[in-house]
Amino acid sequence: MASFVEIDRYNLIPLSLSSLCACPCLPMSNKIIILNQRRYSKFNLRIVFDGSKTMFRVRQSGVSCDRRFVAAVVRTKPDRLDEDDAKEELDKGNNLPVIEDSISERQEKASQLKKRIVFGLGIGISSGGIVLAGGWVFTLAFAAVVFVGAREYFELVRSRGITAGMTPPPRYVSRVCSVICALMPILTLYFGQIDVSVTSAAFIVAMALLLQRGNPRFAQLSSTMFGLFYCGYLPCFWVKLRCGLAAPALNTRIGSAWPIFLGGQAHWTVGLVATLISISSIIAADTFAFLGGKAFGRTQLTSISPKKTWEGTIVGLGGCIATSIALSRIFCWPTSLLSAIAFGFLNFVGSIFGDLTESMIKRDAGVKDSGSLIPGHGGILDRVDSYIFTGALAYSFVKTFLPLYGI
């Protein structure tokens, strides 16, 4: 394989034609090198080699060649043209990495979008089946999600970004709190309420922190108590909403056609309908807010999440309320239009502030995602942050403000 070497910008040394070649076996002719009378201060010399041995050598006294010499070409150009070509070649070389990076970036974004769609559909279908099943199926699956979310939260608390300004709780306390958070939904389903269990768990954890070796810090207590509240207590309201509101939704037409072996009409309770409307409204809020922000977003909503805009938030609110009204007409619950609008508004408020709360935690932790469990989506907290506060608001609204649960 021939090797090519370019020698650039050598000053031209006037030589006689007879001194160009000292090799008697291959005399040089006037046609090999042709130079114009115009002087060129610089020229490029391309030398062709055979294998790894030099076939053309430049010496101080002249030019000599071997028997294996193949060809030597002197290419001269004016100084301006040489500089222009060098600049053009340099620009071409610099543009190649940019083009390659742009192509790889587009491919990576397409791959990420594909992952998000595939896993998003999988999560949506499986979650819908779990919500329809209800009971222990819903509660155990929910407890598993709460456990993973609690682990992610305490890992965020222990990250460098947050620990730079505080002392994190010991690792064994974080693990115990994650288990306690996972047990809270189960205790909620079994006992019907969670107040005593949460109070007892908080007291035990506080004692463990205060009696630990070393110097206990308030930051440890505050981050742990908030973890129990944020990852354990608040999610339990979804269990109370789905499984605790067992009053039948009598006006729901889907319930009358529901198969008997799947529970019949009695399976369609106020809790099931309220849960489906609430989850669907949150999904609509996130989707419409994203699309509205892409299309009309100009004014930043808050510095906590720079990508969120007021325009996207307004579009998301409209989509959330519209979804709540549409589903209330389909399920015939709640029967009042004003109640459906208020229910959609509460779902949106809970979702937006849940999202901002998790964004604040991640910002202080200095990370983009809470984890990497779900390809293309990040961690569990990244997917359920909009639902953490919403369950409590939805349950309180149906239980307290809707007469006869909106039937």
Short mmCIF file of N, CA, C and O in Angstrom, two decimals, residues 255-302:
data_model
loop_
_atom_site.label_atom_id
_atom_site.label_comp_id
_atom_site.label_asym_id
_atom_site.label_seq_id
_atom_site.Cartn_x
_atom_site.Cartn_y
_atom_site.Cartn_z
N GLY A 255 -70.52 0.35 33.79
CA GLY A 255 -70.70 -0.64 34.85
C GLY A 255 -71.82 -1.62 34.56
O GLY A 255 -71.71 -2.81 34.90
N SER A 256 -72.87 -1.16 33.93
CA SER A 256 -73.99 -2.05 33.63
C SER A 256 -73.61 -3.11 32.61
O SER A 256 -74.20 -4.20 32.58
N ALA A 257 -72.63 -2.83 31.75
CA ALA A 257 -72.19 -3.80 30.74
C ALA A 257 -70.93 -4.53 31.15
O ALA A 257 -70.39 -5.32 30.36
N TRP A 258 -70.45 -4.31 32.37
CA TRP A 258 -69.21 -4.95 32.82
C TRP A 258 -69.46 -6.42 33.11
O TRP A 258 -70.47 -6.77 33.74
N PRO A 259 -68.57 -7.33 32.66
CA PRO A 259 -68.80 -8.78 32.86
C PRO A 259 -68.92 -9.15 34.33
O PRO A 259 -68.23 -8.59 35.19
N ILE A 260 -69.78 -10.12 34.59
CA ILE A 260 -70.01 -10.54 35.98
C ILE A 260 -68.77 -11.21 36.56
O ILE A 260 -68.45 -11.02 37.75
N PHE A 261 -68.02 -11.97 35.74
CA PHE A 261 -66.84 -12.67 36.28
C PHE A 261 -65.71 -11.69 36.61
O PHE A 261 -64.73 -12.07 37.27
N LEU A 262 -65.85 -10.45 36.19
CA LEU A 262 -64.89 -9.41 36.57
C LEU A 262 -65.43 -8.49 37.65
O LEU A 262 -64.82 -7.47 37.97
N GLY A 263 -66.55 -8.86 38.24
CA GLY A 263 -67.12 -8.09 39.35
C GLY A 263 -68.46 -7.48 39.07
O GLY A 263 -69.14 -7.03 39.99
N GLY A 264 -68.85 -7.43 37.81
CA GLY A 264 -70.16 -6.88 37.47
C GLY A 264 -70.25 -5.39 37.73
O GLY A 264 -69.24 -4.68 37.85
N GLN A 265 -71.47 -4.93 37.81
CA GLN A 265 -71.71 -3.49 38.01
C GLN A 265 -71.18 -3.00 39.34
O GLN A 265 -70.76 -1.84 39.46
N ALA A 266 -71.14 -3.87 40.36
CA ALA A 266 -70.65 -3.46 41.68
C ALA A 266 -69.17 -3.12 41.67
O ALA A 266 -68.67 -2.44 42.57
N HIS A 267 -68.46 -3.59 40.63
CA HIS A 267 -67.03 -3.31 40.55
C HIS A 267 -66.76 -1.84 40.26
O HIS A 267 -65.72 -1.30 40.66
N TRP A 268 -67.71 -1.19 39.58
CA TRP A 268 -67.53 0.21 39.21
C TRP A 268 -68.01 1.09 40.35
O TRP A 268 -69.20 1.42 40.47
N THR A 269 -67.06 1.45 41.20
CA THR A 269 -67.36 2.27 42.37
C THR A 269 -66.98 3.73 42.09
O THR A 269 -66.35 4.06 41.09
N VAL A 270 -67.39 4.60 43.02
CA VAL A 270 -67.01 6.00 42.92
C VAL A 270 -65.49 6.15 42.97
O VAL A 270 -64.90 6.97 42.25
N GLY A 271 -64.84 5.33 43.77
CA GLY A 271 -63.39 5.38 43.87
C GLY A 271 -62.71 5.03 42.55
O GLY A 271 -61.72 5.68 42.17
N LEU A 272 -63.21 4.01 41.86
CA LEU A 272 -62.62 3.62 40.58
C LEU A 272 -62.80 4.73 39.54
O LEU A 272 -61.84 5.09 38.83
N VAL A 273 -64.02 5.26 39.44
CA VAL A 273 -64.28 6.31 38.45
C VAL A 273 -63.46 7.56 38.76
O VAL A 273 -62.86 8.18 37.86
N ALA A 274 -63.41 7.96 40.04
CA ALA A 274 -62.64 9.14 40.42
C ALA A 274 -61.15 8.95 40.14
O ALA A 274 -60.47 9.88 39.69
N THR A 275 -60.64 7.74 40.38
CA THR A 275 -59.23 7.46 40.11
C THR A 275 -58.93 7.53 38.62
O THR A 275 -57.91 8.12 38.20
N LEU A 276 -59.80 6.94 37.79
CA LEU A 276 -59.58 6.98 36.35
C LEU A 276 -59.64 8.41 35.81
O LEU A 276 -58.80 8.80 34.98
N ILE A 277 -60.59 9.20 36.28
CA ILE A 277 -60.68 10.59 35.81
C ILE A 277 -59.47 11.40 36.26
O ILE A 277 -58.90 12.19 35.50
N SER A 278 -59.05 11.19 37.50
CA SER A 278 -57.93 11.94 38.03
C SER A 278 -56.64 11.61 37.28
O SER A 278 -55.88 12.51 36.88
N ILE A 279 -56.36 10.32 37.07
CA ILE A 279 -55.14 9.91 36.36
C ILE A 279 -55.17 10.42 34.92
O ILE A 279 -54.17 10.93 34.40
N SER A 280 -56.32 10.27 34.27
CA SER A 280 -56.43 10.74 32.88
C SER A 280 -56.26 12.24 32.77
O SER A 280 -55.64 12.76 31.83
N SER A 281 -56.78 12.97 33.74
CA SER A 281 -56.64 14.44 33.74
C SER A 281 -55.18 14.85 33.91
O SER A 281 -54.71 15.81 33.27
N ILE A 282 -54.45 14.14 34.76
CA ILE A 282 -53.03 14.46 34.96
C ILE A 282 -52.23 14.19 33.69
O ILE A 282 -51.37 14.98 33.30
N ILE A 283 -52.53 13.07 33.04
CA ILE A 283 -51.84 12.75 31.78
C ILE A 283 -52.13 13.83 30.73
O ILE A 283 -51.24 14.29 30.00
N ALA A 284 -53.40 14.24 30.67
CA ALA A 284 -53.77 15.30 29.72
C ALA A 284 -53.09 16.61 30.06
O ALA A 284 -52.64 17.35 29.16
N ALA A 285 -52.98 16.93 31.35
CA ALA A 285 -52.32 18.18 31.75
C ALA A 285 -50.87 18.19 31.33
O ALA A 285 -50.37 19.18 30.79
N ASP A 286 -50.17 17.09 31.58
CA ASP A 286 -48.75 17.02 31.19
C ASP A 286 -48.59 17.09 29.68
O ASP A 286 -47.70 17.78 29.16
N THR A 287 -49.46 16.39 28.95
CA THR A 287 -49.34 16.35 27.49
C THR A 287 -49.64 17.72 26.87
O THR A 287 -48.88 18.22 26.04
N PHE A 288 -50.75 18.33 27.28
CA PHE A 288 -51.12 19.63 26.73
C PHE A 288 -50.13 20.72 27.14
O PHE A 288 -49.86 21.64 26.35
N ALA A 289 -49.61 20.63 28.36
CA ALA A 289 -48.62 21.62 28.79
C ALA A 289 -47.35 21.51 27.96
O ALA A 289 -46.74 22.53 27.59
N PHE A 290 -46.94 20.30 27.65
CA PHE A 290 -45.75 20.10 26.83
C PHE A 290 -45.96 20.64 25.41
O PHE A 290 -45.13 21.38 24.89
N LEU A 291 -47.10 20.27 24.82
CA LEU A 291 -47.38 20.74 23.46
C LEU A 291 -47.58 22.26 23.41
O LEU A 291 -47.09 22.94 22.49
N GLY A 292 -48.28 22.79 24.39
CA GLY A 292 -48.49 24.24 24.43
C GLY A 292 -47.19 25.00 24.64
O GLY A 292 -46.99 26.06 24.04
N GLY A 293 -46.31 24.47 25.49
CA GLY A 293 -45.03 25.12 25.69
C GLY A 293 -44.16 25.10 24.45
O GLY A 293 -43.46 26.08 24.15
N LYS A 294 -44.21 23.99 23.70
CA LYS A 294 -43.44 23.90 22.46
C LYS A 294 -43.95 24.88 21.41
O LYS A 294 -43.17 25.48 20.67
N ALA A 295 -45.27 25.03 21.35
CA ALA A 295 -45.86 25.86 20.31
C ALA A 295 -45.90 27.34 20.68
O ALA A 295 -45.63 28.21 19.83
N PHE A 296 -46.24 27.67 21.92
CA PHE A 296 -46.48 29.07 22.29
C PHE A 296 -45.59 29.56 23.43
O PHE A 296 -45.69 30.73 23.81
N GLY A 297 -44.78 28.68 24.01
CA GLY A 297 -44.03 29.05 25.21
C GLY A 297 -43.07 30.20 25.01
O GLY A 297 -42.19 30.14 24.16
N ARG A 298 -43.24 31.25 25.79
CA ARG A 298 -42.36 32.42 25.75
C ARG A 298 -41.96 32.87 27.15
O ARG A 298 -40.80 33.18 27.39
N THR A 299 -42.92 32.88 28.09
CA THR A 299 -42.69 33.43 29.42
C THR A 299 -42.40 32.30 30.41
O THR A 299 -43.19 31.37 30.57
N GLN A 300 -41.25 32.37 31.06
CA GLN A 300 -40.86 31.33 32.01
C GLN A 300 -41.77 31.32 33.23
O GLN A 300 -42.09 32.37 33.79
N LEU A 301 -42.19 30.14 33.63
CA LEU A 301 -43.09 30.02 34.78
C LEU A 301 -42.34 30.24 36.08
O LEU A 301 -42.77 31.02 36.94
N THR A 302 -41.23 29.55 36.27
CA THR A 302 -40.42 29.64 37.48
C THR A 302 -39.01 29.20 37.19
O THR A 302 -38.77 28.42 36.25
#
